[in-house]
mmCIF file of C-alpha atoms in Angstrom:
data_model
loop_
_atom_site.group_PDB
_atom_site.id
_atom_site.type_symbol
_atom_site.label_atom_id
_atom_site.label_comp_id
_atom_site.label_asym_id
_atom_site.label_seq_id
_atom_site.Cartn_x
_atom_site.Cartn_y
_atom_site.Cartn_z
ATOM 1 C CA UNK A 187 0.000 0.000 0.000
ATOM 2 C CA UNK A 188 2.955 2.589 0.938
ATOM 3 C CA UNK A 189 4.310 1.636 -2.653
ATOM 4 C CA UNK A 190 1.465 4.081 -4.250
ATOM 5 C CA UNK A 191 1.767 7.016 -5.247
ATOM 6 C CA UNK A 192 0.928 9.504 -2.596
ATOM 7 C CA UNK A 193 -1.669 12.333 -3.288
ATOM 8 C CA UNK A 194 -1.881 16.142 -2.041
ATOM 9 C CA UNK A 195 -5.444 17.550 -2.832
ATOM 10 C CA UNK A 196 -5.253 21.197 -2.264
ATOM 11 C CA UNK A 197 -8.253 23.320 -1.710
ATOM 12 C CA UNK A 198 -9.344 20.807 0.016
ATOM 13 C CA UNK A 199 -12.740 22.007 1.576
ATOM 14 C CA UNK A 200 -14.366 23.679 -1.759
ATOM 15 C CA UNK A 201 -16.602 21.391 -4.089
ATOM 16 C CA UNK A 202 -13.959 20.105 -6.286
ATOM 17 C CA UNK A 203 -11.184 19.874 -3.924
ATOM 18 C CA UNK A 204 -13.694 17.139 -1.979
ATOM 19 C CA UNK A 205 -14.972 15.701 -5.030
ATOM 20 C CA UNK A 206 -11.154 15.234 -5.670
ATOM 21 C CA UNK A 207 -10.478 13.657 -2.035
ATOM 22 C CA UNK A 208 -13.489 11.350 -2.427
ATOM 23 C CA UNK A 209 -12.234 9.701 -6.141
ATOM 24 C CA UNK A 210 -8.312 9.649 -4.586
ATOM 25 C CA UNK A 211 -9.289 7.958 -1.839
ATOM 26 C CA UNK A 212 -11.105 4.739 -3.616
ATOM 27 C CA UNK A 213 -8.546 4.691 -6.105
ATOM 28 C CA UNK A 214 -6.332 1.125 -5.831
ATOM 29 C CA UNK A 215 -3.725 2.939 -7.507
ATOM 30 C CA UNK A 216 -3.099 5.979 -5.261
ATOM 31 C CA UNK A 217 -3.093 6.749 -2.029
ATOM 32 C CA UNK A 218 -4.424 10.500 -0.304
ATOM 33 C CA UNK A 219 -1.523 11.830 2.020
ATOM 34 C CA UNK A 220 -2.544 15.386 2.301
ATOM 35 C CA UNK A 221 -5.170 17.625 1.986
ATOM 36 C CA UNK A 222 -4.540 21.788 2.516
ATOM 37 C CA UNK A 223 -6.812 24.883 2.979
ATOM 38 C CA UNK A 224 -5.981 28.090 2.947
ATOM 39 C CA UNK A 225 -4.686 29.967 6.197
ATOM 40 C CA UNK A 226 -7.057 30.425 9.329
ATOM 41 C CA UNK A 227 -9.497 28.121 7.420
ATOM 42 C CA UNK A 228 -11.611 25.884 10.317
ATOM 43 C CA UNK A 229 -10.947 22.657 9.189
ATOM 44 C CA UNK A 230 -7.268 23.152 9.729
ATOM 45 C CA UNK A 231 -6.180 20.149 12.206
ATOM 46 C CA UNK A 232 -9.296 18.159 11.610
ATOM 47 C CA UNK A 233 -9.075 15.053 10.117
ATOM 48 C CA UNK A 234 -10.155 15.215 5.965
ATOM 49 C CA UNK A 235 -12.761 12.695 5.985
ATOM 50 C CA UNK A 236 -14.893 14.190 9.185
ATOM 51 C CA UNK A 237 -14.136 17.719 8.656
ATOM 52 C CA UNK A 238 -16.522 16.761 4.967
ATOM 53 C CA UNK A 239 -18.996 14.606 7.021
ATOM 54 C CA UNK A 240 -17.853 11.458 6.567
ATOM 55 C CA UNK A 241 -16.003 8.289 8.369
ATOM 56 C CA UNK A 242 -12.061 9.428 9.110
ATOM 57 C CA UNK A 243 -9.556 9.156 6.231
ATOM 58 C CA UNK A 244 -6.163 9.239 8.405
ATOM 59 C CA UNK A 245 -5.387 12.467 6.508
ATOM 60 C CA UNK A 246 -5.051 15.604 8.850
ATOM 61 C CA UNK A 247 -6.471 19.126 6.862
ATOM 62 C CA UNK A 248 -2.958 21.965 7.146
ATOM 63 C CA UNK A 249 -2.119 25.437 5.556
ATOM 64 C CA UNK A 250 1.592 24.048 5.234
ATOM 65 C CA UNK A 251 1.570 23.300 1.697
ATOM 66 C CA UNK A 252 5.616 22.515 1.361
ATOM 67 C CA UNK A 253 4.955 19.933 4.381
ATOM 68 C CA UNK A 254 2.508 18.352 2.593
ATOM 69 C CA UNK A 255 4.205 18.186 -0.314
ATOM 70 C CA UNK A 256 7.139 17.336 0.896
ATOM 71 C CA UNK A 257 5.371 13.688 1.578
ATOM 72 C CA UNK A 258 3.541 13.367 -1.808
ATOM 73 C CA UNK A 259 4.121 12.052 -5.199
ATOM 74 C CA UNK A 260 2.000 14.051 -6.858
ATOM 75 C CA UNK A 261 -0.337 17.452 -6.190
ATOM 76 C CA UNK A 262 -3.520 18.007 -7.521
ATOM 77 C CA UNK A 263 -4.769 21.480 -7.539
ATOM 78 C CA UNK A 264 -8.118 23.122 -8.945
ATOM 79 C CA UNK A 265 -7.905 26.127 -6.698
ATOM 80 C CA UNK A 266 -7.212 29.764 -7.692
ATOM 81 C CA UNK A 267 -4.686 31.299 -10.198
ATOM 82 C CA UNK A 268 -2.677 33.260 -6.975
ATOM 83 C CA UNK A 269 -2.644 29.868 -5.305
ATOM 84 C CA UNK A 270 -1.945 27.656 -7.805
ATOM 85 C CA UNK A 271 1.335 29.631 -8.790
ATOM 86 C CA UNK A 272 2.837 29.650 -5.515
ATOM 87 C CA UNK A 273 2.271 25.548 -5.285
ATOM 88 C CA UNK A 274 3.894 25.203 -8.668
ATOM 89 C CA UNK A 275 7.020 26.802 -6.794
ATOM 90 C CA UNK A 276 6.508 24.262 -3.692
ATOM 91 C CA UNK A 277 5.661 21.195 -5.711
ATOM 92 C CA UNK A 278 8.944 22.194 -8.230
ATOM 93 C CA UNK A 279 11.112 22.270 -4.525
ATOM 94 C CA UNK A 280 9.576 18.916 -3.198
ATOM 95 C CA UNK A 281 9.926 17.434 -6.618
ATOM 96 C CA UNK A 282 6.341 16.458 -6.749
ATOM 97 C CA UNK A 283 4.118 15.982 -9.785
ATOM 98 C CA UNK A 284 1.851 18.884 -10.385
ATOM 99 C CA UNK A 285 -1.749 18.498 -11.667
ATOM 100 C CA UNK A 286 -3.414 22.054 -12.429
ATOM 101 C CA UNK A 287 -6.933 22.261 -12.982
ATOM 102 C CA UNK A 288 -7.286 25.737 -12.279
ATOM 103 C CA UNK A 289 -8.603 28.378 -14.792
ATOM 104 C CA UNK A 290 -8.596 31.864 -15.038
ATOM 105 C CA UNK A 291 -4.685 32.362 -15.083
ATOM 106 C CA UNK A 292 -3.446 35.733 -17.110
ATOM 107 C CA UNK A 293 0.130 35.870 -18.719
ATOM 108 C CA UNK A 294 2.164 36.552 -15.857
ATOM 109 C CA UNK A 295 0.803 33.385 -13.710
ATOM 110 C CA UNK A 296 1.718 31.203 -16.712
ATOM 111 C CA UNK A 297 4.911 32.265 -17.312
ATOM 112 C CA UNK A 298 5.710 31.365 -13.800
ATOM 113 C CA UNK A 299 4.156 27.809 -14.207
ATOM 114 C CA UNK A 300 6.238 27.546 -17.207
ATOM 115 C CA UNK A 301 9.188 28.747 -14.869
ATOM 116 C CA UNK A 302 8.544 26.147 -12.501
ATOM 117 C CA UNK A 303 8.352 23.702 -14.864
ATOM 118 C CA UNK A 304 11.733 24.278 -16.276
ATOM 119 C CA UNK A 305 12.104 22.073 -12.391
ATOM 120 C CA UNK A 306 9.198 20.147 -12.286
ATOM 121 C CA UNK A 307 7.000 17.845 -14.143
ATOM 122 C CA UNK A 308 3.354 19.963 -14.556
ATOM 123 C CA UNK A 309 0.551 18.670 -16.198
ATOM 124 C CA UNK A 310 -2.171 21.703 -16.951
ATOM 125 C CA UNK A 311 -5.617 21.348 -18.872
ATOM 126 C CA UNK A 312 -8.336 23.650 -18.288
ATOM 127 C CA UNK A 313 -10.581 20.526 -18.382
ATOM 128 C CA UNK A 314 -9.619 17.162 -17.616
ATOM 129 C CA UNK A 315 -11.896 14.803 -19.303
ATOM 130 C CA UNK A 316 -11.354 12.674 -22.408
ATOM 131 C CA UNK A 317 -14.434 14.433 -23.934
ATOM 132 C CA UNK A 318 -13.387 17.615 -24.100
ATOM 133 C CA UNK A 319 -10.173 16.394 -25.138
ATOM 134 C CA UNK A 320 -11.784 14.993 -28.210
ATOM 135 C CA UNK A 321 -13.890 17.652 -28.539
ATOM 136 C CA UNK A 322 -9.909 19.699 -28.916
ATOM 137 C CA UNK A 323 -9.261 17.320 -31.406
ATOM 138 C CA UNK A 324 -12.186 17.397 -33.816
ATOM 139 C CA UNK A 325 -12.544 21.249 -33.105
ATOM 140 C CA UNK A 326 -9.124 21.724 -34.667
ATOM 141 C CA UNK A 327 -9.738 19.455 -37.261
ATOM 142 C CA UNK A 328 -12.542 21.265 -38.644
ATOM 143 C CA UNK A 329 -11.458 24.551 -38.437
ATOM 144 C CA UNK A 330 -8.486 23.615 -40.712
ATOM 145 C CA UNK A 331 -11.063 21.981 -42.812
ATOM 146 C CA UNK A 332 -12.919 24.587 -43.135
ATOM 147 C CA UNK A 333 -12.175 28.075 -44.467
ATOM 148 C CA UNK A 334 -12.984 31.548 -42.743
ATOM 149 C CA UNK A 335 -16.115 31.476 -44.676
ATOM 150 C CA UNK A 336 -17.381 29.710 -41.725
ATOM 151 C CA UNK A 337 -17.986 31.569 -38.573
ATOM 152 C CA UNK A 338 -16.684 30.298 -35.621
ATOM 153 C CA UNK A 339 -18.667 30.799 -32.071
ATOM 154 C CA UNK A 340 -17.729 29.114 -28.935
ATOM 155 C CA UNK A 341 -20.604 28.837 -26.599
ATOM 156 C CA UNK A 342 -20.063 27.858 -23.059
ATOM 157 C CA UNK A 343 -22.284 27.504 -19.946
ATOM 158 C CA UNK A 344 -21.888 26.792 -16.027
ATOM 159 C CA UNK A 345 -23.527 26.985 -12.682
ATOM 160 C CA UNK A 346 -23.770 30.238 -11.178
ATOM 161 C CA UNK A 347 -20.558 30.076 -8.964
ATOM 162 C CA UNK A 348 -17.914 30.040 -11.803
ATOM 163 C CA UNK A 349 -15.970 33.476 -11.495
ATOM 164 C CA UNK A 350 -14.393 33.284 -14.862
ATOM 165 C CA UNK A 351 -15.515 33.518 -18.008
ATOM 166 C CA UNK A 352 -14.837 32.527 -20.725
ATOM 167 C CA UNK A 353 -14.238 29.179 -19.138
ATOM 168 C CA UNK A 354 -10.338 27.573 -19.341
ATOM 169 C CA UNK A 355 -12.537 25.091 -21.680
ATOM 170 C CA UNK A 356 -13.776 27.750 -23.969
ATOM 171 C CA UNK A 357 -10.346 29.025 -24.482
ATOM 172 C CA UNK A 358 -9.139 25.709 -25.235
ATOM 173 C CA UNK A 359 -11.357 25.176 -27.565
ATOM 174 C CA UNK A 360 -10.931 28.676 -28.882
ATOM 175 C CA UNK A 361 -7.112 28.089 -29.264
ATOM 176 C CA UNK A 362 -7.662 24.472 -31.085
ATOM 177 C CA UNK A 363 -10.016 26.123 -33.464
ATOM 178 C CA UNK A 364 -7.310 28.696 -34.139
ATOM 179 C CA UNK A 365 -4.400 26.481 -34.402
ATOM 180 C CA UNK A 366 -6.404 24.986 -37.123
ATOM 181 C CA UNK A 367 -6.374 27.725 -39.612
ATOM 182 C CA UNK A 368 -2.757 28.785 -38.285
ATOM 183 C CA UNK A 369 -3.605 31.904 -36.676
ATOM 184 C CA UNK A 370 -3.161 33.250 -32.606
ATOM 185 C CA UNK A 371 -6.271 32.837 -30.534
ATOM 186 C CA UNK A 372 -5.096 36.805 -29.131
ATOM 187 C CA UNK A 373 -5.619 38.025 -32.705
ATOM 188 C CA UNK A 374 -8.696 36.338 -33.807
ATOM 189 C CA UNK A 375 -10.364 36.461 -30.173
ATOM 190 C CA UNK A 376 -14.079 38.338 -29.860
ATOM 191 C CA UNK A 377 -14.516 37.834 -26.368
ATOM 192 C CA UNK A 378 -17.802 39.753 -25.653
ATOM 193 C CA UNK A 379 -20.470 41.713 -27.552
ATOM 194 C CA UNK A 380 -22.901 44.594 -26.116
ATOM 195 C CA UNK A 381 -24.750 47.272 -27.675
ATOM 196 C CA UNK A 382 -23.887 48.468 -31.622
ATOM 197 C CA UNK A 383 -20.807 46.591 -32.076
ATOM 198 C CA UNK A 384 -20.938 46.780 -35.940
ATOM 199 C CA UNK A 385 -20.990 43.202 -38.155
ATOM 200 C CA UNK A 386 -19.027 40.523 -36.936
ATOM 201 C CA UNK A 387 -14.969 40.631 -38.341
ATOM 202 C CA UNK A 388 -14.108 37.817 -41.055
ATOM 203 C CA UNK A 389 -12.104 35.338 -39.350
ATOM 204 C CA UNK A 390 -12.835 36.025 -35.752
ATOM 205 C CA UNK A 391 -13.489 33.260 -33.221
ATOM 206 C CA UNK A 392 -16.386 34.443 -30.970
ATOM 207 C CA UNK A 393 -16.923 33.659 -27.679
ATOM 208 C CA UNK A 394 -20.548 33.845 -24.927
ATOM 209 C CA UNK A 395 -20.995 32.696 -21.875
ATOM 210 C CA UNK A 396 -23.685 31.346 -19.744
ATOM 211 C CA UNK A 397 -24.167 31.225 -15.813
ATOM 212 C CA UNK A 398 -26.713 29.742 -14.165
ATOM 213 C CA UNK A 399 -28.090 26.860 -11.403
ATOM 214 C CA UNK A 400 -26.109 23.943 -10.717
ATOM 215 C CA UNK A 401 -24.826 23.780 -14.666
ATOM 216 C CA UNK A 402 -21.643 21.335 -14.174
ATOM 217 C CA UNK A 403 -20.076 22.167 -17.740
ATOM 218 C CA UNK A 404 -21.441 22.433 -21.152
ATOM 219 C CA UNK A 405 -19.039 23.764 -24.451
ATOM 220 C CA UNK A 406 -20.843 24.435 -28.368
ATOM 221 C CA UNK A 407 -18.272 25.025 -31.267
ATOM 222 C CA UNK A 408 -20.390 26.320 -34.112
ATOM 223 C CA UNK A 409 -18.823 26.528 -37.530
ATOM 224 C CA UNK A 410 -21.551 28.513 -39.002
ATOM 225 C CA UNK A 411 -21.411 28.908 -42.807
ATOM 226 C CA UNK A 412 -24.137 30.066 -45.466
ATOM 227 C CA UNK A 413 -26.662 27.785 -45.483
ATOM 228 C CA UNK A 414 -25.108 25.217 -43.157
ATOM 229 C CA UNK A 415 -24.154 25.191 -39.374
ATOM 230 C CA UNK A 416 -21.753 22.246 -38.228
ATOM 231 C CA UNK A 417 -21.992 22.133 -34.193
ATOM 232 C CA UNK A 418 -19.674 20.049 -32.229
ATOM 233 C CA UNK A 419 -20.800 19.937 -28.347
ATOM 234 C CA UNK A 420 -19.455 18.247 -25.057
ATOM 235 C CA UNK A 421 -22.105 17.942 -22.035
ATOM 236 C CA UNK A 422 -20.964 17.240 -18.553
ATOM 237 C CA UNK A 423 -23.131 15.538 -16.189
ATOM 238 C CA UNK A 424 -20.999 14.738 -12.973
ATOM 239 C CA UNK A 425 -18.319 16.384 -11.808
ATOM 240 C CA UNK A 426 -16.464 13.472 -11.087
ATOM 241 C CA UNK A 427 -15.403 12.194 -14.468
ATOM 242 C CA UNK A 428 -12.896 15.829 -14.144
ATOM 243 C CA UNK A 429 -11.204 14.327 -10.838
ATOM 244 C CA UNK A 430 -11.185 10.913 -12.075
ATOM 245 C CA UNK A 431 -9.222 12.784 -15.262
ATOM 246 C CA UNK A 432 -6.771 14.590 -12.716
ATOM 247 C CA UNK A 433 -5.707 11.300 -11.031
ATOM 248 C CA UNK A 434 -4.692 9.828 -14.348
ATOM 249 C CA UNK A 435 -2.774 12.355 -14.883
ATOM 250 C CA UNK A 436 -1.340 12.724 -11.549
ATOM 251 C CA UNK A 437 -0.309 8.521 -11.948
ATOM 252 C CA UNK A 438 0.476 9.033 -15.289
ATOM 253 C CA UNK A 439 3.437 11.698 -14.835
ATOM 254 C CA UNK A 440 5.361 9.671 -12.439
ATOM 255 C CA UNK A 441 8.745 9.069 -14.117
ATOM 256 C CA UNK A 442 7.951 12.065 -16.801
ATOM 257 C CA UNK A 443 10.834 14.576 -17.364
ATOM 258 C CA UNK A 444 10.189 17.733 -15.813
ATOM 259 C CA UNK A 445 7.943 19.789 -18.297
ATOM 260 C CA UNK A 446 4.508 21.137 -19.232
ATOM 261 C CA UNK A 447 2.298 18.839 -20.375
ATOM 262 C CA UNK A 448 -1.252 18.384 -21.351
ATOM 263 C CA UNK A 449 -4.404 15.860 -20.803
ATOM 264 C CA UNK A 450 -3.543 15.375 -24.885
ATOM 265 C CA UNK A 451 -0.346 14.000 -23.592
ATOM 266 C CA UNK A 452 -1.550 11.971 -20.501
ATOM 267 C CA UNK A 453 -3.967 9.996 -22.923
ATOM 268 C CA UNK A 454 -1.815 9.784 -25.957
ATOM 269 C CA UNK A 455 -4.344 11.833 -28.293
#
């Protein structure tokens, strides 16, 4: 049992962060050694598994990230851009593997993940499930398919909760979809639209959002042409296929060479 690999969930007390304890610990190919919160947060010195209602895990809750780290094999961590770039720092200094999940990151956070992974071996994917991955796939493949006579619209919607938008899907799919016809998401990218905004720029990739109830995740690529629409779509319906995604890619970068990689890479796509 000591032999697997060990697991740090951080964030441990929001939705995913327990969604992510609960699928670590029935894994038979992991184990959960740590689980952190942020500072001053109440389940600090409580054991994991009562502090979310349930029967004891062994796994004490602490705001010492490094220490927790320190005793892991790999980190998983869908918390918040300011967070999640100080733990690529500590997981790159206790040589752990580290699993981002976290969206919303501008250019500065990810040129420090790619910093830290000049040390470490970071796996980051705005979504984590073979899906969307395929969705990635088949997005790109179309738009190089098909010419900027067809409009492309990215439509993306979530529960009410989500504080970024567009999601880290949407862009995903937005920078597939661009890699396709060999442009730069930045310069094709029509992020919102309000009020007389004049008729929609050849070539742009547009993107809306929608928030609302308990909406776990769903992403529309529309190639809409004259006389045709082509819609490729991805619909989440439990949150758990996205931590079951992050522990495959927490067991499968065990070995890897330090480096960014990708849920493309982690299932060979």
């Amino acid at each position: 049992m000591s032999e697997l690999p060990g697991i740090v969930v951080t964030g441990a007390s929001g939705r995913m962060g327990q969604m992510l304890i609960r699928t670590v610990a029935a894994s038979e190919a992991c184990r959960l050694v740590g689980a952190t919160v942020r500072e001053g947060h109440d389940w600090i010195g409580r054991d994991v598994g009562e502090a979310m209602g349930g029967a004891a895990l062994g796994v004490t809750v602490t705001d010492d990230a490094l220490e927790a780290f320190s005793h892991a094999q790999a980190v998983i961590d869908f918390t918040s851009p300011a967070a999640t770039v100080e733990f690529a720092g500590l997981a790159a200094q206790a040589r752990c593997v580290h699993v981002i999940g976290t969206t919303g990151m501008g250019e500065d956070d990810l040129a420090r993940i790619a910093a830290a992974a000049r040390h470490a071996t970071i796996i980051r994917a705005g979504n984590m499930s073979l899906g969307v991955n395929l969705l990635m796939k088949l997005t790109r493949m179309v738009a190089s398919a098909l010419d900027a006579d067809y409009d492309i619209e990215i439509v993306e919607a979530h529960h009410n909760r989500k504080v970024d938008a567009p999601s880290g899907t949407a862009l995903m799919l937005g920078e597939a979809a661009a890699d396709g016809r060999g442009m730069r998401l930045a310069d094709v990218r029509d992020a919102a639209r309000d009020g007389i905004t004049g008729a929609r720029k050849r070539g742009d990739i547009g993107f809306s959002a929608i928030r609302g109830g308990d909406i776990i995740g769903e992403h529309d690529v529309i190639f809409a042409g004259e006389g045709e629409r082509l819609v490729l779509r991805h619909v989440a319906s439990d949150r758990s296929l996205f931590a079951k995604g992050a522990v495959k890619a927490a067991l499968w970068g065990q070995g890897k060479k330090p480096g960014e990689y990708d849920m493309l890479d982690v299932l060979g796509l």
